[in-house]
Every structure is written in structure tokens, then in C-alpha cells.
Coordinates of C-alpha atoms and ligand atoms in Angstrom, one line a residue:
M18 CA 14.3 11.3 48.6
K19 CA 10.7 12.0 47.1
I20 CA 9.1 9.2 46.2
D21 CA 6.0 10.0 43.6
I22 CA 3.2 7.1 45.0
T23 CA 0.3 8.5 42.9
A24 CA 2.6 7.8 40.2
I25 CA 3.2 4.3 41.1
K26 CA -1.2 3.5 41.6
A27 CA -1.4 5.1 37.8
A28 CA 1.2 2.7 36.1
E29 CA 0.5 -0.1 37.9
K30 CA -3.3 0.6 37.1
H31 CA -2.0 0.6 34.1
L32 CA 0.3 -3.0 33.6
G33 CA -3.0 -3.9 35.4
E34 CA -5.1 -3.3 32.7
L35 CA -2.6 -4.3 30.2
L36 CA -1.9 -7.9 31.4
T37 CA -5.9 -8.5 31.9
T38 CA -6.2 -7.6 28.0
Q39 CA -2.6 -9.9 27.5
L40 CA -4.5 -12.8 29.2
E41 CA -7.5 -13.0 27.5
R42 CA -5.2 -12.7 24.5
V43 CA -3.8 -16.1 25.9
E44 CA -6.6 -17.7 26.1
R45 CA -8.2 -16.5 22.2
L46 CA -5.0 -17.8 20.9
K47 CA -5.9 -21.5 22.6
D48 CA -8.7 -21.5 21.2
A49 CA -7.4 -21.8 17.5
E50 CA -9.7 -21.1 14.5
D51 CA -9.6 -22.8 11.9
W52 CA -7.1 -21.8 8.5
L53 CA -8.8 -20.4 6.4
D54 CA -8.5 -22.9 2.9
F55 CA -7.2 -19.7 0.7
Q56 CA -7.8 -21.5 -2.3
N57 CA -11.5 -22.8 -2.1
L58 CA -12.4 -19.5 -2.2
R59 CA -14.8 -18.3 -4.5
P60 CA -15.6 -16.1 -5.4
L61 CA -11.9 -15.3 -3.7
R62 CA -11.8 -11.4 -3.2
I63 CA -8.3 -9.9 -2.9
G64 CA -8.4 -5.9 -1.9
I65 CA -5.1 -4.1 -3.0
I66 CA -4.5 -1.4 -0.2
G67 CA -2.2 1.8 -2.5
G68 CA -1.4 2.9 0.2
D69 CA 0.5 6.0 0.6
G70 CA 4.5 7.4 -0.8
I71 CA 5.7 5.5 -2.6
G72 CA 2.6 3.0 -1.9
P73 CA 0.4 4.2 -4.7
Y74 CA 3.1 4.0 -7.6
I75 CA 4.9 0.6 -6.4
S76 CA 1.3 -1.0 -5.7
L77 CA -0.4 0.2 -8.9
E78 CA 3.0 -1.7 -10.3
A79 CA 1.9 -4.3 -8.9
Q80 CA -2.0 -4.7 -10.1
R81 CA -0.7 -5.1 -12.8
V82 CA 1.1 -8.2 -12.9
L83 CA -1.1 -9.5 -11.1
E84 CA -3.9 -8.3 -13.5
H85 CA -2.2 -10.1 -16.2
I86 CA -1.4 -13.6 -14.8
L87 CA -4.3 -13.6 -13.3
A88 CA -6.5 -12.5 -16.1
D89 CA -8.6 -15.6 -16.5
E90 CA -9.8 -16.0 -13.6
L91 CA -10.8 -11.9 -12.9
E92 CA -12.3 -12.7 -16.2
S93 CA -14.7 -15.5 -15.4
G94 CA -15.2 -13.5 -11.9
K95 CA -13.3 -17.0 -10.3
I96 CA -11.2 -14.0 -7.9
I97 CA -12.2 -10.1 -7.9
F98 CA -10.2 -7.1 -6.6
Q99 CA -11.6 -4.8 -4.9
F100 CA -10.3 -1.5 -4.1
I101 CA -10.0 0.1 -0.7
E102 CA -8.8 3.5 -1.2
G103 CA -8.0 6.1 2.1
L104 CA -6.1 4.0 4.3
T105 CA -3.5 7.4 4.1
I106 CA -1.8 9.2 6.5
E107 CA -3.9 12.2 5.8
N108 CA -7.2 10.5 6.7
R109 CA -5.8 8.2 9.3
A110 CA -4.2 11.2 11.5
A111 CA -7.9 13.7 10.8
V112 CA -10.1 10.4 12.9
G113 CA -6.4 9.7 14.9
K114 CA -7.0 5.2 14.4
A115 CA -5.0 2.8 13.0
I116 CA -6.9 2.1 10.8
P117 CA -10.0 4.0 10.2
D118 CA -12.6 2.0 11.0
D119 CA -14.8 2.4 7.5
I120 CA -11.3 1.3 5.9
L121 CA -10.6 -2.2 8.7
R122 CA -15.0 -3.1 7.4
E123 CA -13.8 -2.8 3.5
I124 CA -10.5 -5.0 4.7
K125 CA -12.0 -7.9 6.5
K126 CA -14.1 -8.5 3.8
C127 CA -11.2 -9.2 1.4
P128 CA -8.7 -12.9 3.5
I129 CA -6.2 -11.8 1.0
L130 CA -4.3 -8.3 0.4
L131 CA -2.2 -7.0 -1.1
K132 CA -0.8 -3.3 0.6
G133 CA 1.6 -0.9 -0.2
P134 CA 3.6 0.8 2.5
T135 CA 2.1 3.0 5.1
T136 CA 3.5 5.8 6.5
T137 CA 4.0 5.1 10.2
P138 CA 4.6 8.5 12.7
R139 CA 7.6 9.0 14.6
K140 CA 8.5 11.1 16.9
G141 CA 9.1 15.0 15.7
D142 CA 6.1 14.5 12.2
P143 CA 2.9 16.5 11.6
W144 CA 0.7 14.0 12.8
P145 CA -0.1 12.9 15.3
N146 CA 1.9 9.9 17.1
I147 CA -0.6 7.3 15.9
E148 CA -0.4 3.1 15.8
S149 CA 2.0 2.1 12.2
A150 CA -1.5 0.7 9.9
N151 CA 1.0 -2.5 9.6
V152 CA 1.6 -2.9 13.1
A153 CA -2.9 -2.8 13.6
M154 CA -3.7 -4.5 10.9
R155 CA -0.9 -7.7 11.3
K156 CA -3.0 -7.4 14.9
E157 CA -6.5 -6.6 14.2
L158 CA -6.1 -9.9 11.4
D159 CA -3.7 -12.1 14.2
L160 CA -1.7 -12.6 10.2
F161 CA 1.1 -14.0 13.0
A162 CA 3.6 -14.9 10.2
N163 CA 5.8 -12.2 8.9
V164 CA 7.4 -14.8 6.3
R165 CA 10.2 -12.7 4.8
P166 CA 12.3 -14.9 2.1
V167 CA 15.4 -13.3 1.0
R168 CA 17.5 -15.2 -1.5
V169 CA 21.0 -14.0 -3.9
P170 CA 21.8 -17.0 -6.1
E171 CA 25.5 -16.1 -6.9
L172 CA 26.1 -15.9 -3.3
D173 CA 24.0 -19.8 -2.7
I174 CA 21.5 -17.6 -0.2
D175 CA 18.5 -19.1 0.5
W176 CA 16.4 -18.2 3.5
T177 CA 13.1 -18.0 4.8
F178 CA 12.5 -15.6 7.8
F179 CA 9.8 -16.3 9.5
R180 CA 9.6 -13.5 12.1
E181 CA 7.0 -13.1 14.5
N182 CA 4.1 -11.3 13.7
T183 CA 1.6 -10.4 16.2
E184 CA 3.6 -10.0 19.3
G185 CA 7.8 -9.4 20.9
A186 CA 8.4 -5.2 21.6
Y187 CA 5.8 -4.4 19.3
V188 CA 2.0 -5.7 20.6
L189 CA 2.3 -2.4 22.8
G190 CA 4.4 -0.5 21.2
S191 CA 1.8 2.1 21.4
E192 CA 0.9 1.4 25.2
G193 CA 4.3 2.0 27.6
I194 CA 4.4 4.2 30.4
K195 CA 5.7 7.2 31.0
V196 CA 5.8 6.7 35.2
T197 CA 7.4 10.1 35.8
D198 CA 8.8 13.2 33.8
D199 CA 12.6 10.2 34.2
L200 CA 11.1 7.2 34.2
T201 CA 9.6 4.8 30.7
I202 CA 9.0 1.7 30.6
D203 CA 8.2 -0.3 27.5
F204 CA 6.9 -3.6 27.7
K205 CA 7.7 -7.4 25.9
V206 CA 5.6 -9.8 25.8
I207 CA 6.4 -13.4 24.7
T208 CA 3.1 -15.9 25.2
R209 CA 3.3 -19.9 25.2
P210 CA 0.9 -20.1 22.9
G211 CA 1.9 -17.3 20.0
A212 CA 6.1 -18.7 20.4
E213 CA 4.7 -21.9 19.8
R214 CA 2.3 -21.5 16.3
I215 CA 4.8 -19.7 14.5
I216 CA 8.2 -22.0 15.1
R217 CA 5.2 -24.8 14.4
L218 CA 5.4 -22.9 11.0
A219 CA 8.4 -22.6 11.1
F220 CA 9.8 -26.3 10.9
E221 CA 6.1 -26.9 9.4
Y222 CA 7.9 -25.2 6.3
A223 CA 11.0 -26.2 6.3
A224 CA 9.5 -30.0 6.3
E225 CA 7.9 -29.4 3.6
N226 CA 10.4 -28.0 1.3
N227 CA 13.3 -30.7 3.0
I228 CA 15.7 -27.8 4.4
S229 CA 17.4 -29.4 6.4
R230 CA 17.6 -26.5 9.1
V231 CA 15.8 -24.4 11.4
T232 CA 17.7 -22.0 13.8
A233 CA 16.3 -19.5 15.8
V234 CA 17.3 -15.7 16.8
T235 CA 16.8 -14.7 20.4
K236 CA 18.5 -12.4 22.7
A237 CA 17.5 -14.5 25.8
N238 CA 21.6 -14.7 27.1
V239 CA 20.3 -11.3 28.9
I240 CA 16.3 -11.1 28.3
K241 CA 15.7 -13.9 30.2
T242 CA 12.2 -14.3 30.4
T243 CA 10.2 -13.8 27.4
D244 CA 13.3 -14.2 24.4
G245 CA 13.8 -18.2 27.6
L246 CA 10.2 -18.8 26.7
F247 CA 10.7 -18.4 22.3
L248 CA 13.7 -20.2 22.8
D249 CA 12.7 -22.6 25.4
T250 CA 9.4 -23.5 23.3
F251 CA 11.8 -24.0 19.8
E252 CA 13.6 -26.5 22.0
R253 CA 10.5 -28.7 22.5
I254 CA 8.5 -28.4 19.5
A255 CA 12.7 -29.4 17.9
K256 CA 12.4 -32.7 19.4
E257 CA 9.0 -33.3 17.3
Y258 CA 11.6 -33.4 13.9
P259 CA 14.5 -34.8 14.5
N260 CA 15.2 -34.9 10.2
I261 CA 15.8 -31.2 11.2
E262 CA 18.5 -30.0 12.2
A263 CA 17.6 -26.8 15.1
D264 CA 20.3 -24.4 16.7
D265 CA 20.0 -21.1 18.0
W266 CA 21.8 -18.3 17.9
Y267 CA 21.6 -14.9 19.0
I268 CA 20.6 -11.4 17.3
D269 CA 24.3 -10.0 17.4
I270 CA 26.1 -12.1 16.3
M271 CA 23.1 -13.2 13.6
T272 CA 24.0 -9.9 11.8
A273 CA 27.6 -10.5 12.2
K274 CA 27.0 -14.3 10.6
L275 CA 24.9 -12.5 8.1
L276 CA 28.0 -11.7 6.3
D277 CA 30.1 -14.2 6.6
P278 CA 30.3 -15.7 3.5
N279 CA 31.6 -18.6 4.8
R280 CA 28.9 -20.0 7.6
R281 CA 25.6 -17.4 6.1
T282 CA 25.5 -20.4 3.2
Q283 CA 24.1 -23.0 5.8
F284 CA 21.3 -21.3 7.7
K285 CA 18.2 -22.0 5.7
V286 CA 15.6 -21.0 7.3
F287 CA 14.9 -18.6 11.2
V288 CA 12.6 -18.2 13.3
L289 CA 12.2 -14.9 15.9
P290 CA 11.0 -12.5 17.9
N291 CA 9.2 -9.7 16.9
L292 CA 11.9 -6.5 17.0
Y293 CA 15.1 -8.7 15.9
G294 CA 12.6 -9.7 12.5
D295 CA 12.5 -6.6 12.4
I296 CA 16.0 -5.8 12.0
L297 CA 17.6 -9.1 11.2
T298 CA 15.3 -9.5 8.0
D299 CA 16.8 -5.1 6.6
E300 CA 19.7 -7.0 6.6
A301 CA 19.1 -9.8 4.7
A302 CA 17.4 -8.0 2.1
Q303 CA 19.7 -5.6 1.5
L304 CA 22.8 -8.5 -0.4
Q305 CA 20.0 -9.0 -2.2
G306 CA 19.5 -5.1 -3.5
G307 CA 18.5 -4.0 -0.7
V308 CA 14.8 -3.4 1.0
G309 CA 13.4 -2.4 -2.2
T310 CA 13.7 -6.3 -2.7
A311 CA 11.6 -8.0 -1.2
G312 CA 8.2 -8.7 -0.6
S313 CA 6.6 -10.6 2.6
A314 CA 3.7 -12.4 3.5
N315 CA 1.4 -11.9 6.9
I316 CA -0.2 -14.9 7.1
G317 CA -3.1 -15.4 10.0
R318 CA -5.3 -18.1 10.1
R319 CA -7.7 -16.4 8.7
Y320 CA -6.3 -13.8 7.0
A321 CA -3.0 -13.1 5.2
M322 CA -1.7 -10.2 3.7
F323 CA 1.1 -9.1 1.0
E324 CA 3.6 -5.8 1.8
A325 CA 6.5 -4.8 0.7
I326 CA 9.4 -5.5 3.3
H327 CA 10.1 -1.8 3.6
G328 CA 8.6 1.3 4.2
S329 CA 6.5 4.7 2.4
A330 CA 9.7 6.6 1.7
P331 CA 8.7 10.2 2.4
R332 CA 11.9 11.3 1.2
M333 CA 12.0 9.9 -2.7
V334 CA 8.6 11.7 -2.7
K335 CA 9.8 14.9 -1.0
E336 CA 12.8 14.8 -3.6
G337 CA 10.4 14.0 -6.7
R338 CA 11.3 10.6 -7.1
A339 CA 8.4 8.3 -6.2
K340 CA 7.8 7.2 -9.7
Y341 CA 11.2 6.0 -10.4
A342 CA 10.7 3.7 -6.9
D343 CA 11.6 0.1 -6.8
P344 CA 8.2 -1.9 -8.1
F345 CA 10.2 -5.3 -7.5
S346 CA 9.6 -5.6 -3.7
M347 CA 5.8 -5.3 -4.3
I348 CA 5.6 -7.7 -7.3
R349 CA 8.0 -9.9 -5.1
A350 CA 4.7 -10.2 -2.2
G351 CA 2.1 -10.8 -5.2
A352 CA 4.3 -13.6 -6.4
M353 CA 3.6 -15.0 -2.3
L354 CA 0.3 -14.1 -2.4
L355 CA 0.2 -16.3 -5.8
N356 CA 2.0 -18.5 -4.1
R357 CA -0.5 -18.1 -0.8
I358 CA -4.1 -18.5 -3.0
G359 CA -3.2 -22.3 -4.9
Y360 CA -0.9 -20.5 -8.2
G361 CA 2.6 -21.6 -6.9
D362 CA 3.3 -22.0 -11.1
R363 CA 2.3 -19.1 -11.4
G364 CA 4.3 -17.9 -8.4
R365 CA 6.9 -19.6 -9.4
N366 CA 7.3 -17.8 -12.6
L367 CA 7.2 -14.7 -11.1
E368 CA 10.0 -15.0 -9.2
M369 CA 11.7 -16.1 -11.5
A370 CA 11.4 -13.0 -13.8
L371 CA 11.8 -11.5 -11.1
D372 CA 15.6 -12.7 -10.7
I373 CA 16.2 -11.7 -13.9
C374 CA 15.0 -8.6 -13.8
G375 CA 16.7 -7.1 -10.3
Q376 CA 19.5 -9.7 -9.7
L377 CA 20.3 -11.5 -13.0
E378 CA 20.3 -9.8 -16.6
K379 CA 19.7 -6.6 -14.6
R380 CA 18.8 -5.0 -18.5
I381 CA 18.0 -2.3 -17.1
A382 CA 18.8 -0.2 -14.1
I383 CA 17.0 0.6 -11.1
T384 CA 18.7 4.0 -9.2
G385 CA 15.2 5.2 -7.2
R386 CA 16.1 8.3 -8.5
P387 CA 16.1 9.8 -12.4
G388 CA 18.5 9.0 -14.8
G389 CA 17.4 5.2 -14.0
A390 CA 14.5 3.6 -14.8
T391 CA 10.7 4.5 -13.5
A392 CA 8.5 2.2 -11.7
R393 CA 6.5 1.2 -15.3
E394 CA 9.3 0.7 -17.3
I395 CA 10.8 -1.9 -14.5
T396 CA 7.6 -3.7 -14.4
D397 CA 7.6 -3.0 -18.7
Y398 CA 10.6 -5.3 -18.1
L399 CA 9.6 -8.0 -16.4
L400 CA 6.2 -8.1 -17.6
E401 CA 8.3 -9.3 -21.1
T402 CA 10.6 -11.5 -19.2
L403 CA 7.9 -13.3 -18.3
A404 CA 6.0 -14.3 -21.8
D405 CA 10.0 -15.5 -23.1
P406 CA 8.4 -18.9 -23.6
N407 CA 11.2 -20.0 -22.1
L408 CA 11.3 -17.8 -18.9
E409 CA 13.0 -21.0 -16.9
G410 CA 16.2 -22.1 -19.6
N411 CA 16.8 -18.1 -18.9
W412 CA 16.6 -18.3 -16.0
R413 CA 18.5 -21.5 -15.5
Q414 CA 21.2 -20.6 -17.7
H415 CA 21.9 -17.5 -16.1
Q416 CA 22.5 -19.8 -12.3
S417 CA 25.4 -21.0 -13.9
Ligands
LIG20 C1 8.2 -4.1 8.2 C2 8.1 -2.1 9.1 C3 7.5 -1.8 10.2 C4 8.1 -2.9 11.2 C5 6.9 -0.3 10.3 C6 6.8 0.8 9.1 C7 6.1 0.2 11.2 O1 9.8 -2.0 9.3 O2 6.5 -4.4 8.1 O3 9.4 -3.9 8.7 O4 8.3 -2.2 11.6 O5 7.1 -3.7 11.0
LIG21 MG1 11.3 -3.3 9.0

């Protein structure tokens, strides 16, 4: 038997470097900065990033909706939209970076961001295998909470997922070790302060919204060390909220339970490590009508970024269908943005209009292909619905 000692030494060195950067990160987490008061920043600079693929098409529609809703604030200069161009796969590939430096500088000037999907290269693509821009931005701006609501009123589903967004299988996803041609190793990282902050946020959200249950999802029976820490932390923090029921499930059975009509309506708030959150929220969004219907908030202490939960759909672009892309995912992200910056009532109205157009009334067909409505037509319908003085009555009527 021949063991490649040089390969082991190289891998050990790499691992040592990873441990150093991760321990440094843990120290930074313990020293957390205060929350920026997004509601009182004047002027509030909102960065708008089109992205690529279907991104520019649907971002434009979300922008149009926000321009309408925030017309007065934009007019008075209380809010400024900053258009950040060039976060495209071509530009990123050219400099070999997930986010080119000059664009990152622009991004960092905007505490609030609305971002279109960006292409993540995969094996076999013509692009160099650079890191996903989403993942890089979440790390760079420390957007630790990926909050993803899924609501299906007719099925009595009302879920909010708190997906940990800066650790898990993602944080070293581009730092795995190819020890030899025959042996590859990836890493999953959970830190105590990292688990604590997302779990606490989920409980705080439940407490503020009178929600009586928080559910953790892990695979702690198998991934014992990292998921074990996540679950221990969950149990410890749950004790601080005696009025909230805390239960925990494994990810495999949870994917099944989301399809169980008798069980799923009992769940309200989920908190889970990064990759499980990635997967489970796509499944959940499918129940709502598909990933094209779901928006998400990436929340950190100094920044918040709002985006669709799906990718840039290069296939739709290739097949000439980009203009039929469903903009509601981005517009839902826009509603979450409004909530975050202190316009909760307007955000709520926008959500009601989205429910009516996308789920309740569905006066036009959103199919993603010719024959269905275009992103622009879908948005026109939404704006018309939003303008209805009886919006809330209309929404309620559809519920019964
Ligand atoms: C998401 C996406 C991203 C992720 C991809 C594009 C890297 O699937 O936001 O859920 O895996 O987080
Ligand atoms: Mg995903």
C-alpha cells in the first residue's frame, strides 16, 4: 500500500489555514456590531442589482413596483435608488471573482439591496468555476439570516423559514480539498455564535408575531458534530422562550412532512442550517406555485439584501422566454424590503395584491412561456390590483 505523504501534508496545511480563518471569524462573531437602524437612515440608499439571465427582466418589474410605492420618498430624496450595473457572469468571469472589487465597493455603499438572480457556474459551463455571487455577498455583508416566507392560504400553510446563511456546507464550499485524484473532502462548519444568532432571530420573530411553535431541522443523528451543536444550541435557546413550543425534526422526514396535509399546517417557523434551508425552501415554494413565486430576505446587522429564491434561469433565456419570467419572486422580495425599512403597511398591501394576482384571483396566466403573460403584463395586473381602494376587502373575500 502506498500512501501519498506529500498529498497529506498539503491537505493538512490547507486545513490549518481554514481553521485559522474560521477561528478568526468566530471571534468577529462574538464581537458583533450593533444593528443598523435601517428605518431611520437618511437618505436611505437602496442598491438595485439587475443580475443576469432573467434577472434584469424581473428586477426591472420589481423596481417599477417600488418606484410606484415609494414615489413620494424618491421624489423628496428621503430614499435614493442606486443602480449597480455589471454584476454579470461575463464580468465576474473576466476578473475571476464572485464579485468584482469595484462592484463590491458600490454594493457596500448601500445598506439595503434588491438583487436579481446571478448565474452560478457549474462544472461543464464555459465559465471558470468561481463562487456564487449570492454566497459571496452573504458572506461579505455577513447576511446571516435568510428569511423565506411561504404562504398558501387555501391550504392553510403559513411558514417562515430562517435558513442560516453564512455557515454550514456553504462557507467552505469552494475550499474543499482534492487530496489525491481518488480522495476529495468538503467541509461543513457550524459555530456556536453562528448557530445562536440565527436561532435567536427565529425565536424573536415567533415571539413578536405571537407564533407558538419554532421547529429546528437538522440531521443530527448522522452529522453528529456540526448538526449536533446546532441542535444543542436550539434546545438551550428554546428554554428562554417557555411560551413557545420547540420541536426538532430530521431533514429527511421533514421533506416528507411538508407534503403531509395533516401535519404540515402545524408548522410555523423553521430554523435550519444552510443547505437544508436551501433544499427545503425550494420544496416549500413549489407548494406555493413554484420558486418563481417566492422572495427572500438576507438579513445582517449592517446590511439587508432582498432577492428571489431561484437562480438566473439561463435555459429560459436560451429558449427566448426571458420576458415571460414570473416577476413575483422579486416583487415579493420587494415587499419584504418595504417591511424592513419601516413601510410595513405598504409591504402588507403589496403582499395582498401578490396573493390575489398569483394565487387567489389569477386573472391572467403566468406560464413562463409564450401564450402566458409577460413579466410586464403580470406587473401591470399587480399594479392595477394594488390601486384598488378595496384591496383588503378583495383579499378577504377570496379567503373565504
Ligand atoms: C438560493 C440559491 C443559491 C443557494 C445558489 C444560486 C448558490 O439556490 O438562494 O437558494 O444555494 O443558496
Ligand atoms: Mg436554493
